[in-house]
Short mmCIF file of C-alpha atoms and ligand atoms in Angstrom, two decimals:
data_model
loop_
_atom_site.label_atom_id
_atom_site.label_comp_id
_atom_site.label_asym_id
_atom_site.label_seq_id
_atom_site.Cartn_x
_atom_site.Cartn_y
_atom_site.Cartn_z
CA UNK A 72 99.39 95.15 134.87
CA UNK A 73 95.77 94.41 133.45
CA UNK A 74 92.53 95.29 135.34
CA UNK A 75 90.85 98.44 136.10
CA UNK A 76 93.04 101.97 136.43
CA UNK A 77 92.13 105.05 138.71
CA UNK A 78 91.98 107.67 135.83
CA UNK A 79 95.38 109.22 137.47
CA UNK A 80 97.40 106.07 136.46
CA UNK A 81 99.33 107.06 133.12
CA UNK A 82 99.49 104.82 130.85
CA UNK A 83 103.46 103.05 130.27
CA UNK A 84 105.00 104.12 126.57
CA UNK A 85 106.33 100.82 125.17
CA UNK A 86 109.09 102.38 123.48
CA UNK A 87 109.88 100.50 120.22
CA UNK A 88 112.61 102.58 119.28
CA UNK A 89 114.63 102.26 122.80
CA UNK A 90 113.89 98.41 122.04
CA UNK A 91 115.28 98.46 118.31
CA UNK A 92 118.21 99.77 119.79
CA UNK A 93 118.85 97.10 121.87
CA UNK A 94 117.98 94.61 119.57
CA UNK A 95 120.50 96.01 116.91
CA UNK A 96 123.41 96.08 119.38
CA UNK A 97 123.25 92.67 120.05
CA UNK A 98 122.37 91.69 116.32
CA UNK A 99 126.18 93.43 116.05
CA UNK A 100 127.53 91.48 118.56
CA UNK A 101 126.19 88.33 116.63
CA UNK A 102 127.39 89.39 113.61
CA UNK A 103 130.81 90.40 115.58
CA UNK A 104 131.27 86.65 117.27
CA UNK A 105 129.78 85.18 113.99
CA UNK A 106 133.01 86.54 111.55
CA UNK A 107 134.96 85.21 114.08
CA UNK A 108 134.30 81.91 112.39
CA UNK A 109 133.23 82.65 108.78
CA UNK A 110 134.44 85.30 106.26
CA UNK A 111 131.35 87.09 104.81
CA UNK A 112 128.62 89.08 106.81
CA UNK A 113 125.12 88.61 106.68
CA UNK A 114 123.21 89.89 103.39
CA UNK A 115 120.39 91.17 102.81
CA UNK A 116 118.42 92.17 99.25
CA UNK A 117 115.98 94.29 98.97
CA UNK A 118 114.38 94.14 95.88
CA UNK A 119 112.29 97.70 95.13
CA UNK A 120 109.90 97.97 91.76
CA UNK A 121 109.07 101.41 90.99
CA UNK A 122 108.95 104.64 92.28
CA UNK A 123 106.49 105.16 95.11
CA UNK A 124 108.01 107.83 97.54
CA UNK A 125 106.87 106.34 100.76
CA UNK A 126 108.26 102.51 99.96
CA UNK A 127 111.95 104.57 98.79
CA UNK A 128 112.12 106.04 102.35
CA UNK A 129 111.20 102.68 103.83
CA UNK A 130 113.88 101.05 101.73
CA UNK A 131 116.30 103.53 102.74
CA UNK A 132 115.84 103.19 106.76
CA UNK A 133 115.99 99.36 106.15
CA UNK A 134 119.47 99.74 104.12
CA UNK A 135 120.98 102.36 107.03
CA UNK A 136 119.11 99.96 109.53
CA UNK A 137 121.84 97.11 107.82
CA UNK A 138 124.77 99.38 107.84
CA UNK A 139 124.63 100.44 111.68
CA UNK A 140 124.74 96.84 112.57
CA UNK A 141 127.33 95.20 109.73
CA UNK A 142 124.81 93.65 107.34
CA UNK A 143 125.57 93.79 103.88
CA UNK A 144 122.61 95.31 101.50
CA UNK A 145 122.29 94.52 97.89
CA UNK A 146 119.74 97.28 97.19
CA UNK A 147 118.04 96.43 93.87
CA UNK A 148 115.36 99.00 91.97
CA UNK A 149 113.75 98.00 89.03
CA UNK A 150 112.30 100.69 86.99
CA UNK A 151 107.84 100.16 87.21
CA UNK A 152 107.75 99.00 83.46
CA UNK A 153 109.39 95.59 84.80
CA UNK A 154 108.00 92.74 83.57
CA UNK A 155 106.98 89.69 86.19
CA UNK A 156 109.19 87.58 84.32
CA UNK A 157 112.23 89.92 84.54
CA UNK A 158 111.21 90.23 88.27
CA UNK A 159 111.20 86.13 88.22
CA UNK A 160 114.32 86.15 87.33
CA UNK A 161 116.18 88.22 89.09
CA UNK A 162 114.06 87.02 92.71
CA UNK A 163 116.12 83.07 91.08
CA UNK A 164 119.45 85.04 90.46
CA UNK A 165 119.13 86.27 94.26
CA UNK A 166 117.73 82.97 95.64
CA UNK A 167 120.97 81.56 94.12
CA UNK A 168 123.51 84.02 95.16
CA UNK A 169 125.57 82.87 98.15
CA UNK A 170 126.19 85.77 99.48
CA UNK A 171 122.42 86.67 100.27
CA UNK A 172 120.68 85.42 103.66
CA UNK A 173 117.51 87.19 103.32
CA UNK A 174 115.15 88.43 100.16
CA UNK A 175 112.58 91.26 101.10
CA UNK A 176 110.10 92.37 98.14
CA UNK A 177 109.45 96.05 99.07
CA UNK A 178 105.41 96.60 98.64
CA UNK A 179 103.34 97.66 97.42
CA UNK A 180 104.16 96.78 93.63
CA UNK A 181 103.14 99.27 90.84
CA UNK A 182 100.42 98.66 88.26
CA UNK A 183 98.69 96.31 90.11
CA UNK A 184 101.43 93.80 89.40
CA UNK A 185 100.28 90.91 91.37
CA UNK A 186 103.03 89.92 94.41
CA UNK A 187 101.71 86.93 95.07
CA UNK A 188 103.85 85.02 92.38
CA UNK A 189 106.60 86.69 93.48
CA UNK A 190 106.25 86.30 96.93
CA UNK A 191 106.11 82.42 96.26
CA UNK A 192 109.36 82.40 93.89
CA UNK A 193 111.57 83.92 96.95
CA UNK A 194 113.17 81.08 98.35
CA UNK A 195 111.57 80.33 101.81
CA UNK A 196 115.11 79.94 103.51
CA UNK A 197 115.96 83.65 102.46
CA UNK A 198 112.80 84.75 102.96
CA UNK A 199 113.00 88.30 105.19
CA UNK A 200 109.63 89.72 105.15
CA UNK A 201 107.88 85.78 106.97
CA UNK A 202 105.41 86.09 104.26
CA UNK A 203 105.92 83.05 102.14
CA UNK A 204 103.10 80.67 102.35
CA UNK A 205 105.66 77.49 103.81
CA UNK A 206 106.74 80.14 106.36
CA UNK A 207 102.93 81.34 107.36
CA UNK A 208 102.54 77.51 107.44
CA UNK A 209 105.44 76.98 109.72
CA UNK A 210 103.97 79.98 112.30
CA UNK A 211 100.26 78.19 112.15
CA UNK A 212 101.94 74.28 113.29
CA UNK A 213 104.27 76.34 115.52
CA UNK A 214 107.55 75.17 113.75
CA UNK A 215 110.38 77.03 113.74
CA UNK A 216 111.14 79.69 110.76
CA UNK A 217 111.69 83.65 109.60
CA UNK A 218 108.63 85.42 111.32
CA UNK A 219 105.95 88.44 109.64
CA UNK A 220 108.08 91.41 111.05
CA UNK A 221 105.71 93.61 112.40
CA UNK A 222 103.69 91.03 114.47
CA UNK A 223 106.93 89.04 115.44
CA UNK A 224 107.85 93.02 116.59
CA UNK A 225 104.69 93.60 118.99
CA UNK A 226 105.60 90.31 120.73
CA UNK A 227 108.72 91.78 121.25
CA UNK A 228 107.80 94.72 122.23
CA UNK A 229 104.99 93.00 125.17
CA UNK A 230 107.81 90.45 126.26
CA UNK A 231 110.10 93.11 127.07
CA UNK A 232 107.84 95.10 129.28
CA UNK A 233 106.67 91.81 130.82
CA UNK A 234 103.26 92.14 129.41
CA UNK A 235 101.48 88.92 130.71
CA UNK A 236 99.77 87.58 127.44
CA UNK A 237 98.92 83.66 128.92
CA UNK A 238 95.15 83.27 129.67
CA UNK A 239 94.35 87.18 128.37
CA UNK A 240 91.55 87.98 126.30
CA UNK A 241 93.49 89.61 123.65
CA UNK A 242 91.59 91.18 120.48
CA UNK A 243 92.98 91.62 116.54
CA UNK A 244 91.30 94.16 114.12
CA UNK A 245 92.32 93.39 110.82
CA UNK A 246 92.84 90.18 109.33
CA UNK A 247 95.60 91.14 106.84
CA UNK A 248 98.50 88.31 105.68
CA UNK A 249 100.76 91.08 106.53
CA UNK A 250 99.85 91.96 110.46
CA UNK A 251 96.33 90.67 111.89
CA UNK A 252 96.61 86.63 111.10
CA UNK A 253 100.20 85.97 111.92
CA UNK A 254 99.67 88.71 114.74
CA UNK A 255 96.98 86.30 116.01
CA UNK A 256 98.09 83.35 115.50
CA UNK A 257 101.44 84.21 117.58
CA UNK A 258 99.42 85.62 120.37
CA UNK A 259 97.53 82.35 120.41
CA UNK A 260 100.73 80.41 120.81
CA UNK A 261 101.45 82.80 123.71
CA UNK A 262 98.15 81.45 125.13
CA UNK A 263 95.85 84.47 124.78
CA UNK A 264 92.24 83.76 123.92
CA UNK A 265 92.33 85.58 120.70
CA UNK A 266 89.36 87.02 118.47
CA UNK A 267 89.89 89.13 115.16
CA UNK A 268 87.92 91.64 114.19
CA UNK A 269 87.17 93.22 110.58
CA UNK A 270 85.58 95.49 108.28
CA UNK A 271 82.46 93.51 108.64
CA UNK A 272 82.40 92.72 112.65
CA UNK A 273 79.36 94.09 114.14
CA UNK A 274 79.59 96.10 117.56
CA UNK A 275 83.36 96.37 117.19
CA UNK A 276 83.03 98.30 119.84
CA UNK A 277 81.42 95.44 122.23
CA UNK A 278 84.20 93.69 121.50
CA UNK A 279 87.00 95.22 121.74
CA UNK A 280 85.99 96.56 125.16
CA UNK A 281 86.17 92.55 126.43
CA UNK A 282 89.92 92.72 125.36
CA UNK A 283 92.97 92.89 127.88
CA UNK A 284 95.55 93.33 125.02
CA UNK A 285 93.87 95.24 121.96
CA UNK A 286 96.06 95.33 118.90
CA UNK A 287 95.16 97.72 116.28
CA UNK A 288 95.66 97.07 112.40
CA UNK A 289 93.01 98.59 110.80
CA UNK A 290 94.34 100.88 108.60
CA UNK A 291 92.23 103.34 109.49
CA UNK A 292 93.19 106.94 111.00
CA UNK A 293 92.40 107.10 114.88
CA UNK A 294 89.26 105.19 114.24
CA UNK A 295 89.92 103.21 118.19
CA UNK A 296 88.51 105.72 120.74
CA UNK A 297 87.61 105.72 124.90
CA UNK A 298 84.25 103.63 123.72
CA UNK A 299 86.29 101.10 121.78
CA UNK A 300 88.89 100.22 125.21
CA UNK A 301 88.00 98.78 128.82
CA UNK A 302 90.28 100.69 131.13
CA UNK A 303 93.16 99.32 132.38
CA UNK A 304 93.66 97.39 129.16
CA UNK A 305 97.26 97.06 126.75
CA UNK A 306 96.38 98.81 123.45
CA UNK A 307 99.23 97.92 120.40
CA UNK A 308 98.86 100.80 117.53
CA UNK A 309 100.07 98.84 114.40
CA UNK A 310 98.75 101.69 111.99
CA UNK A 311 100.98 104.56 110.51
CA UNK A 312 99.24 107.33 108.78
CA UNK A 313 100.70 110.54 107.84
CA UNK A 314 97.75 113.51 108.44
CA UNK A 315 97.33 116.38 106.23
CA UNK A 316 99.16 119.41 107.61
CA UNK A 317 97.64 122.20 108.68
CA UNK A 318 99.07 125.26 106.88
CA UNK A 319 100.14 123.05 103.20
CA UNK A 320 101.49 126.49 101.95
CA UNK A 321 104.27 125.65 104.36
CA UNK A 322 105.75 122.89 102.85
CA UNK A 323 106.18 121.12 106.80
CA UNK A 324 104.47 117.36 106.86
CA UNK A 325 101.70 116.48 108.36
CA UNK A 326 102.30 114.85 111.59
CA UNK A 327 102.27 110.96 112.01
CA UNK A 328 99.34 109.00 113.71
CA UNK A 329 98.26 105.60 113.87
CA UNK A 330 94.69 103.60 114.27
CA UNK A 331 94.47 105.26 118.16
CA UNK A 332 93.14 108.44 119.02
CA UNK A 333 96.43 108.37 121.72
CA UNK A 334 95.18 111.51 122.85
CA UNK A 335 91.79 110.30 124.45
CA UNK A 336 92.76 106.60 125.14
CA UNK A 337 95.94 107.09 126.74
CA UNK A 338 94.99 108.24 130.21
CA UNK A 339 92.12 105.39 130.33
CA UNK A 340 94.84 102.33 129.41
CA UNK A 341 97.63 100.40 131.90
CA UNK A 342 100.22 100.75 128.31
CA UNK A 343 100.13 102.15 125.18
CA UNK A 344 102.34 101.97 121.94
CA UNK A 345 103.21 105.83 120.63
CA UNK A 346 103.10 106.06 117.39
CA UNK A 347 105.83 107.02 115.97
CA UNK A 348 108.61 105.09 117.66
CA UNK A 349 106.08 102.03 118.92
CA UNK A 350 105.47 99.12 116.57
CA UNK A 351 107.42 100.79 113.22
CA UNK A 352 110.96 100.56 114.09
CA UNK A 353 110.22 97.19 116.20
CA UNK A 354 109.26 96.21 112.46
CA UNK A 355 112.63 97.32 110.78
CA UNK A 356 114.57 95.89 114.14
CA UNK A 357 112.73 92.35 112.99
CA UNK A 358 113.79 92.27 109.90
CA UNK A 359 117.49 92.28 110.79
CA UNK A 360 116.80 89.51 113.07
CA UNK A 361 114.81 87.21 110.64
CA UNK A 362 118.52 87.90 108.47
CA UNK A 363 120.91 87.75 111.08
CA UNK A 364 119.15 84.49 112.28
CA UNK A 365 119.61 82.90 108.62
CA UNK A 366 122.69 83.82 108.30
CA UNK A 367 123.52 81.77 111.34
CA UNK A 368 121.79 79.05 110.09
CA UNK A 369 123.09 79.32 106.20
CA UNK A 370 126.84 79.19 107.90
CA UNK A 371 126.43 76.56 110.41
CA UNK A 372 126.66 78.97 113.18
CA UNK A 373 124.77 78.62 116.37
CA UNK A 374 121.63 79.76 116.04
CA UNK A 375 121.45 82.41 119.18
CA UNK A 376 118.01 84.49 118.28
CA UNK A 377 115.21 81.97 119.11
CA UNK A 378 114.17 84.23 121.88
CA UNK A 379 113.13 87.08 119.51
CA UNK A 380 111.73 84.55 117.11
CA UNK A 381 108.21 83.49 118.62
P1 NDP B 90 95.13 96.10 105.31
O1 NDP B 90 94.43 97.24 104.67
O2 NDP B 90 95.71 95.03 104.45
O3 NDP B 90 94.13 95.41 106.35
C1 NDP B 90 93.32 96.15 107.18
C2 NDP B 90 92.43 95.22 107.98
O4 NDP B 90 91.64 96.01 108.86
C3 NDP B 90 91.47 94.41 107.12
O5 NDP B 90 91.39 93.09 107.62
C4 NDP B 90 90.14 95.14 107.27
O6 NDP B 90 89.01 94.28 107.25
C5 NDP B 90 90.27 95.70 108.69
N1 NDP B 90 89.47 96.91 108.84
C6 NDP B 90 89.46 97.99 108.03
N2 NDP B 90 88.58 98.90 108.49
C7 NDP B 90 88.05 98.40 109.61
C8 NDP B 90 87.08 98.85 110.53
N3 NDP B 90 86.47 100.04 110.39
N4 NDP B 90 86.75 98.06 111.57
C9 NDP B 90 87.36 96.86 111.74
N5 NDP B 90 88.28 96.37 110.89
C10 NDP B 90 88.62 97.12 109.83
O7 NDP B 90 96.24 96.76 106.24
P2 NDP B 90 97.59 96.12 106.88
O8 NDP B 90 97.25 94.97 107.74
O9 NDP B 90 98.60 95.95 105.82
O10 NDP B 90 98.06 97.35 107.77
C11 NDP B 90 97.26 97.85 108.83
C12 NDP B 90 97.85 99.16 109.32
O11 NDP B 90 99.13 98.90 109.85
C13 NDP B 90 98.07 100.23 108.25
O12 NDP B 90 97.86 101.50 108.84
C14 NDP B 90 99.52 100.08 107.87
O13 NDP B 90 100.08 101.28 107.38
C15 NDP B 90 100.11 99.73 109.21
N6 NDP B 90 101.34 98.97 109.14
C16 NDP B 90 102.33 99.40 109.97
C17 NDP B 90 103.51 98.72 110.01
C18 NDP B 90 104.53 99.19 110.96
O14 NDP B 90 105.67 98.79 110.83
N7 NDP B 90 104.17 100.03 111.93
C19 NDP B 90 103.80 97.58 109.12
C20 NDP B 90 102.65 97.15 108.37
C21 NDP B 90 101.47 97.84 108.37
P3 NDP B 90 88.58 93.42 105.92
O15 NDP B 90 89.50 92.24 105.91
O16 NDP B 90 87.17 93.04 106.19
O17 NDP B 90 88.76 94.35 104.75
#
């Protein structure tokens, strides 16, 4: 798969959404054998502060994401003027709540309401998202535990097309809690020789020409170009930006992009994430599996997901 390309060679799509799919099918059949046995479904909260546009449709596609495969939602939206304690207490009422399997804190937060509190007070056994501390601690001494979705997503994502990750030289940019450490950290488990890259990283380019496996998580519009990728290589677009449409008078969105200029990197790499329908719904598909999994585990069930769960 790695190694160098004629420039004929086009590049495989890892299709994220065709994976989702499958993933959700046989987080139903779980859930199906599962209520065999015990008499509530999964549940999942999702706990939304405020009224940014982007994080409602997010919240949405998670809650239809539940309802195709039989997980319950308790959808939850504060209004912004919600005090941390408020939000304290009603993170305790869901930790407490027997019914729930798996807490997700839709971000970001308005007014600058600091999440990490928050994040901390969400009981690490219900915890969705992988992002509390004795979770991120579990990932680093490889114990066992609810996974950062959208990393836990791209390994996914390379073990279903077979994408050999032992002994690669893989490269990170961005060092974000949410995607680059835990994205690192799991593709060091997978034995990849991992470096991460940052704001501050001089000749980013240098570098991320040594990598086999590039993943992208910059935040930054289409910023990874031919210069930044040795041919042949695997090149994972985390990013998601929406661009400014051309003719705004129209009303019609701007299409969606992500941290790769696809267009001029595509024909030079062996695979290549499309953006949308790479890493984004592998992200949503993660979630339910971080839930389903606890609710196996919060039932006594067998737990049947370790696979997805690196
Ligand atoms: P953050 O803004 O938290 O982190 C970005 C990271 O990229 C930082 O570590 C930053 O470095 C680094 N960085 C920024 N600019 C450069 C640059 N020019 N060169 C090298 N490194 C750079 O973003 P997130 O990690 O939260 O998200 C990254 C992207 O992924 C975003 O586009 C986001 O929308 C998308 N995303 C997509 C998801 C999906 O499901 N598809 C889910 C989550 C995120 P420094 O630390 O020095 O500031």
């Amino acid at each position: 798969m790695l190694g160098r390309m004629p420039n004929w060679f086009m590049a495989l799509r890892l299709n994220g959404r065709k994976l989702a799919e499958e993933v959700e099918k046989r987080l139903q059949h779980e859930i199906l054998v599962g209520l065999a046995k015990v008499d509530r479904p999964p549940g999942l909260a999702v706990l939304r502060v405020g009224d940014d546009p982007a994080s409602g449709v997010y919240v949405a596609n998670k809650e239809k994401a539940c309802a195709r495969i039989g997980v319950r939602s308790f959808g939850t939206h504060l209004p912004s003027g919600t005090t941390i304690d408020e939000l304290l207490s009603k993170i305790h009422s869901l930790n407490k709540d027997e019914n729930i399997d798996g807490i997700l804190l839709q971000l970001p937060l308005p007014n600058k309401m600091e999440e990490g509190p928050l994040l901390a007070a969400i009981d690490p056994e219900k915890d969705a998202d992988g992002l509390h501390t004795l979770n991120l601690g579990r990932l680093l001494k490889g114990e066992k535990g609810p996974r950062s979705c959208t990393p836990a997503g791209v390994m996914a994502l390379l073990s279903r097309y077979q994408i050999p990750i032992e002994g690669k030289k893989a490269v990170v940019v961005g060092r974000s809690i949410l995607v680059g450490q835990p994205m690192a950290l799991m593709l060091q488990a997978a034995n990849a020789t991992v470096t991460i890259a940052h704001s501050r990283t001089r000749d980013l380019s240098g570098l991320t020409k040594e990598a086999d496996l590039l993943i992208v998580a910059a935040g930054q519009p289409r910023m990874i170009r031919t210069e930044h990728v040795r041919p042949g290589a695997v090149v994972v677009d985390v990013g998601i930006h929406r661009l400014p449409c051309e003719n705004p008078s129209n009303q019609i969105k701007g299409k969606l992009c992500g941290d790769v200029l696809a267009e001029e990197v595509e024909p030079l790499v062996s695979a290549l994430t499309p953006v949308p329908g790479g890493v984004g719904p592998m992200t949503v598909a993660m979630l339910l599996v971080n839930t389903v999994s606890r609710w196996q585990q919060h039932c006594g069930l067998s737990f049947t997901l370790g696979d997805l769960l690196p």
